[in-house]
PDB file of C-alpha atoms in Angstrom:
ATOM      1  CA  MET A   1      -9.583  19.239   0.709  1.00 89.00           C
ATOM      2  CA  ALA A   2      -7.328  16.599  -0.789  1.00 94.00           C
ATOM      3  CA  ALA A   3      -5.657  14.133   1.540  1.00 96.00           C
ATOM      4  CA  ASN A   4      -2.175  15.392   0.645  1.00 96.00           C
ATOM      5  CA  GLN A   5      -3.143  18.901   1.778  1.00 97.00           C
ATOM      6  CA  GLN A   6      -4.764  17.649   4.989  1.00 97.00           C
ATOM      7  CA  LEU A   7      -1.755  15.462   5.758  1.00 98.00           C
ATOM      8  CA  GLY A   8       0.583  18.368   5.061  1.00 98.00           C
ATOM      9  CA  MET A   9      -1.238  20.471   7.637  1.00 98.00           C
ATOM     10  CA  ARG A  10      -1.136  17.573  10.147  1.00 98.00           C
ATOM     11  CA  ILE A  11       2.640  17.212   9.642  1.00 98.00           C
ATOM     12  CA  LYS A  12       3.118  20.951  10.134  1.00 98.00           C
ATOM     13  CA  ASP A  13       1.101  20.776  13.369  1.00 98.00           C
ATOM     14  CA  LEU A  14       3.214  17.863  14.618  1.00 98.00           C
ATOM     15  CA  ARG A  15       6.433  19.735  13.767  1.00 98.00           C
ATOM     16  CA  GLU A  16       5.320  22.983  15.393  1.00 98.00           C
ATOM     17  CA  ALA A  17       4.116  21.132  18.506  1.00 97.00           C
ATOM     18  CA  ARG A  18       7.733  20.067  18.929  1.00 97.00           C
ATOM     19  CA  ASP A  19       9.049  23.588  18.241  1.00 97.00           C
ATOM     20  CA  TRP A  20      11.083  22.255  15.339  1.00 97.00           C
ATOM     21  CA  SER A  21      12.034  24.422  12.394  1.00 97.00           C
ATOM     22  CA  GLN A  22      11.493  22.825   8.980  1.00 97.00           C
ATOM     23  CA  ARG A  23      15.235  22.330   8.673  1.00 97.00           C
ATOM     24  CA  GLU A  24      15.557  20.671  12.108  1.00 97.00           C
ATOM     25  CA  CYS A  25      12.557  18.473  11.362  1.00 97.00           C
ATOM     26  CA  ALA A  26      13.797  17.549   7.868  1.00 96.00           C
ATOM     27  CA  ASP A  27      17.216  16.617   9.243  1.00 95.00           C
ATOM     28  CA  PHE A  28      15.584  14.529  11.975  1.00 93.00           C
ATOM     29  CA  LEU A  29      13.278  12.752   9.513  1.00 94.00           C
ATOM     30  CA  GLY A  30      16.092  12.281   6.994  1.00 92.00           C
ATOM     31  CA  VAL A  31      14.374  14.190   4.197  1.00 93.00           C
ATOM     32  CA  HIS A  32      15.348  17.374   2.350  1.00 95.00           C
ATOM     33  CA  HIS A  33      13.923  20.535   3.906  1.00 96.00           C
ATOM     34  CA  VAL A  34      12.538  21.691   0.549  1.00 97.00           C
ATOM     35  CA  TYR A  35      10.674  18.375   0.275  1.00 96.00           C
ATOM     36  CA  LEU A  36       9.267  18.898   3.779  1.00 97.00           C
ATOM     37  CA  ALA A  37       8.187  22.435   2.901  1.00 98.00           C
ATOM     38  CA  ASP A  38       6.371  21.111  -0.178  1.00 98.00           C
ATOM     39  CA  VAL A  39       4.767  18.322   1.864  1.00 98.00           C
ATOM     40  CA  GLU A  40       3.433  20.802   4.422  1.00 98.00           C
ATOM     41  CA  LEU A  41       1.954  22.879   1.567  1.00 98.00           C
ATOM     42  CA  GLY A  42       0.237  19.778   0.143  1.00 97.00           C
ATOM     43  CA  LYS A  43       2.285  20.008  -3.034  1.00 97.00           C
ATOM     44  CA  ARG A  44       3.577  16.419  -2.905  1.00 97.00           C
ATOM     45  CA  ASN A  45       1.741  13.163  -3.509  1.00 97.00           C
ATOM     46  CA  LEU A  46       3.416  11.225  -0.733  1.00 97.00           C
ATOM     47  CA  THR A  47       4.139   7.537  -0.992  1.00 97.00           C
ATOM     48  CA  LEU A  48       3.184   5.270   1.868  1.00 97.00           C
ATOM     49  CA  ALA A  49       6.848   4.451   2.492  1.00 96.00           C
ATOM     50  CA  ASN A  50       7.572   8.153   3.085  1.00 96.00           C
ATOM     51  CA  ILE A  51       4.412   8.579   5.165  1.00 97.00           C
ATOM     52  CA  GLU A  52       5.564   5.620   7.284  1.00 97.00           C
ATOM     53  CA  LYS A  53       9.017   7.236   7.688  1.00 95.00           C
ATOM     54  CA  ILE A  54       7.481  10.576   8.738  1.00 96.00           C
ATOM     55  CA  ALA A  55       5.081   8.913  11.210  1.00 97.00           C
ATOM     56  CA  ALA A  56       7.955   6.962  12.753  1.00 95.00           C
ATOM     57  CA  GLY A  57      10.012  10.142  13.008  1.00 95.00           C
ATOM     58  CA  PHE A  58       7.239  11.858  14.948  1.00 96.00           C
ATOM     59  CA  GLY A  59       6.673   8.720  17.018  1.00 96.00           C
ATOM     60  CA  VAL A  60       3.034   8.330  15.975  1.00 97.00           C
ATOM     61  CA  THR A  61       1.194   5.428  14.364  1.00 97.00           C
ATOM     62  CA  LEU A  62      -0.301   5.745  10.876  1.00 97.00           C
ATOM     63  CA  GLU A  63      -3.749   5.666  12.520  1.00 97.00           C
ATOM     64  CA  GLU A  64      -2.752   8.610  14.727  1.00 97.00           C
ATOM     65  CA  LEU A  65      -1.244  10.476  11.785  1.00 97.00           C
ATOM     66  CA  PHE A  66      -4.532  10.134   9.868  1.00 98.00           C
ATOM     67  CA  LYS A  67      -6.798  10.852  12.865  1.00 96.00           C
ATOM     68  CA  GLY A  68      -9.833  12.711  11.627  1.00 95.00           C
ATOM     69  CA  LEU A  69      -8.824  12.455   7.975  1.00 95.00           C
TER      70      LEU A  69
ATOM     71  CA  MET B   1       5.854  -5.602   8.529  1.00 89.00           C
ATOM     72  CA  ALA B   2       6.035  -2.655   6.133  1.00 94.00           C
ATOM     73  CA  ALA B   3       3.033  -0.360   5.898  1.00 96.00           C
ATOM     74  CA  ASN B   4       2.439  -1.253   2.249  1.00 96.00           C
ATOM     75  CA  GLN B   5       2.086  -4.931   3.195  1.00 97.00           C
ATOM     76  CA  GLN B   6      -0.187  -4.173   6.141  1.00 97.00           C
ATOM     77  CA  LEU B   7      -2.329  -1.869   4.018  1.00 98.00           C
ATOM     78  CA  GLY B   8      -2.510  -4.501   1.280  1.00 98.00           C
ATOM     79  CA  MET B   9      -3.893  -7.019   3.762  1.00 97.00           C
ATOM     80  CA  ARG B  10      -6.401  -4.415   5.054  1.00 98.00           C
ATOM     81  CA  ILE B  11      -7.597  -3.726   1.490  1.00 98.00           C
ATOM     82  CA  LYS B  12      -7.972  -7.450   0.839  1.00 98.00           C
ATOM     83  CA  ASP B  13     -10.026  -7.792   4.046  1.00 98.00           C
ATOM     84  CA  LEU B  14     -12.272  -4.879   2.990  1.00 98.00           C
ATOM     85  CA  ARG B  15     -12.758  -6.418  -0.482  1.00 98.00           C
ATOM     86  CA  GLU B  16     -13.515  -9.907   0.853  1.00 98.00           C
ATOM     87  CA  ALA B  17     -15.927  -8.493   3.460  1.00 97.00           C
ATOM     88  CA  ARG B  18     -17.941  -7.244   0.487  1.00 96.00           C
ATOM     89  CA  ASP B  19     -17.633 -10.578  -1.384  1.00 97.00           C
ATOM     90  CA  TRP B  20     -15.994  -8.768  -4.290  1.00 97.00           C
ATOM     91  CA  SER B  21     -13.594 -10.518  -6.627  1.00 97.00           C
ATOM     92  CA  GLN B  22     -10.394  -8.589  -7.395  1.00 97.00           C
ATOM     93  CA  ARG B  23     -11.762  -7.780 -10.848  1.00 97.00           C
ATOM     94  CA  GLU B  24     -15.107  -6.508  -9.503  1.00 96.00           C
ATOM     95  CA  CYS B  25     -13.313  -4.458  -6.869  1.00 97.00           C
ATOM     96  CA  ALA B  26     -10.763  -3.062  -9.331  1.00 96.00           C
ATOM     97  CA  ASP B  27     -13.524  -2.047 -11.732  1.00 95.00           C
ATOM     98  CA  PHE B  28     -15.443  -0.398  -8.879  1.00 93.00           C
ATOM     99  CA  LEU B  29     -12.355   1.467  -7.646  1.00 93.00           C
ATOM    100  CA  GLY B  30     -11.340   2.438 -11.178  1.00 92.00           C
ATOM    101  CA  VAL B  31      -7.945   0.725 -11.041  1.00 93.00           C
ATOM    102  CA  HIS B  32      -6.480  -2.159 -13.043  1.00 95.00           C
ATOM    103  CA  HIS B  33      -7.045  -5.561 -11.483  1.00 96.00           C
ATOM    104  CA  VAL B  34      -3.338  -6.443 -11.755  1.00 97.00           C
ATOM    105  CA  TYR B  35      -2.531  -3.245  -9.820  1.00 96.00           C
ATOM    106  CA  LEU B  36      -5.035  -4.253  -7.130  1.00 97.00           C
ATOM    107  CA  ALA B  37      -3.526  -7.740  -6.930  1.00 98.00           C
ATOM    108  CA  ASP B  38      -0.068  -6.220  -6.441  1.00 98.00           C
ATOM    109  CA  VAL B  39      -1.413  -3.789  -3.829  1.00 98.00           C
ATOM    110  CA  GLU B  40      -2.979  -6.641  -1.820  1.00 98.00           C
ATOM    111  CA  LEU B  41       0.373  -8.471  -1.939  1.00 98.00           C
ATOM    112  CA  GLY B  42       2.159  -5.379  -0.621  1.00 97.00           C
ATOM    113  CA  LYS B  43       4.161  -5.102  -3.855  1.00 97.00           C
ATOM    114  CA  ARG B  44       3.240  -1.448  -4.551  1.00 97.00           C
ATOM    115  CA  ASN B  45       4.352   1.706  -2.764  1.00 97.00           C
ATOM    116  CA  LEU B  46       0.995   3.436  -2.897  1.00 97.00           C
ATOM    117  CA  THR B  47       0.654   7.187  -3.223  1.00 97.00           C
ATOM    118  CA  LEU B  48      -1.687   9.024  -0.907  1.00 97.00           C
ATOM    119  CA  ALA B  49      -3.877  10.029  -3.870  1.00 96.00           C
ATOM    120  CA  ASN B  50      -4.452   6.338  -4.689  1.00 96.00           C
ATOM    121  CA  ILE B  51      -4.931   5.465  -1.018  1.00 97.00           C
ATOM    122  CA  GLU B  52      -7.548   8.235  -0.822  1.00 97.00           C
ATOM    123  CA  LYS B  53      -9.284   6.848  -3.946  1.00 95.00           C
ATOM    124  CA  ILE B  54      -9.325   3.305  -2.498  1.00 96.00           C
ATOM    125  CA  ALA B  55     -10.640   4.495   0.890  1.00 97.00           C
ATOM    126  CA  ALA B  56     -13.408   6.459  -0.833  1.00 95.00           C
ATOM    127  CA  GLY B  57     -14.294   3.427  -2.940  1.00 95.00           C
ATOM    128  CA  PHE B  58     -14.720   1.312   0.187  1.00 96.00           C
ATOM    129  CA  GLY B  59     -16.562   4.147   1.927  1.00 96.00           C
ATOM    130  CA  VAL B  60     -14.091   4.381   4.803  1.00 97.00           C
ATOM    131  CA  THR B  61     -12.059   7.312   6.119  1.00 97.00           C
ATOM    132  CA  LEU B  62      -8.252   7.286   5.964  1.00 97.00           C
ATOM    133  CA  GLU B  63      -8.251   6.938   9.772  1.00 97.00           C
ATOM    134  CA  GLU B  64     -10.456   3.834   9.466  1.00 97.00           C
ATOM    135  CA  LEU B  65      -8.322   2.432   6.646  1.00 97.00           C
ATOM    136  CA  PHE B  66      -5.217   2.750   8.845  1.00 97.00           C
ATOM    137  CA  LYS B  67      -6.910   1.525  12.066  1.00 96.00           C
ATOM    138  CA  GLY B  68      -4.332  -0.396  14.054  1.00 95.00           C
ATOM    139  CA  LEU B  69      -1.477   0.365  11.649  1.00 95.00           C
TER     140      LEU B  69
END
């Protein structure tokens, strides 16, 4: 499975672990909720700057975000 | 320091640990050597697809590539 799909699933897990809806999470991360939905489905080829922003929003390091990937 | 700069330094370390020149490494990874030079200097906002390609080329996981970041 491509890294973008695996990362999308990881981001969804992190969001759901916080009981956030996609809209709440998108607002908190400062991204559009449609973008977040696409990311979770693995439909976006994220840039490292956006990955860094998402990791910071969830309060995890990049190493933690990519754990097991 | 931004993630792209930190990752660039990590990629340079991985290349130098293998005694590869930038040109040898770029050829091996299937990227242009100027692109690789920019990446090592933190001047590119890498996409996850390219990060995945670089990690695979060095034979490391994404978690290993981002160790400590």
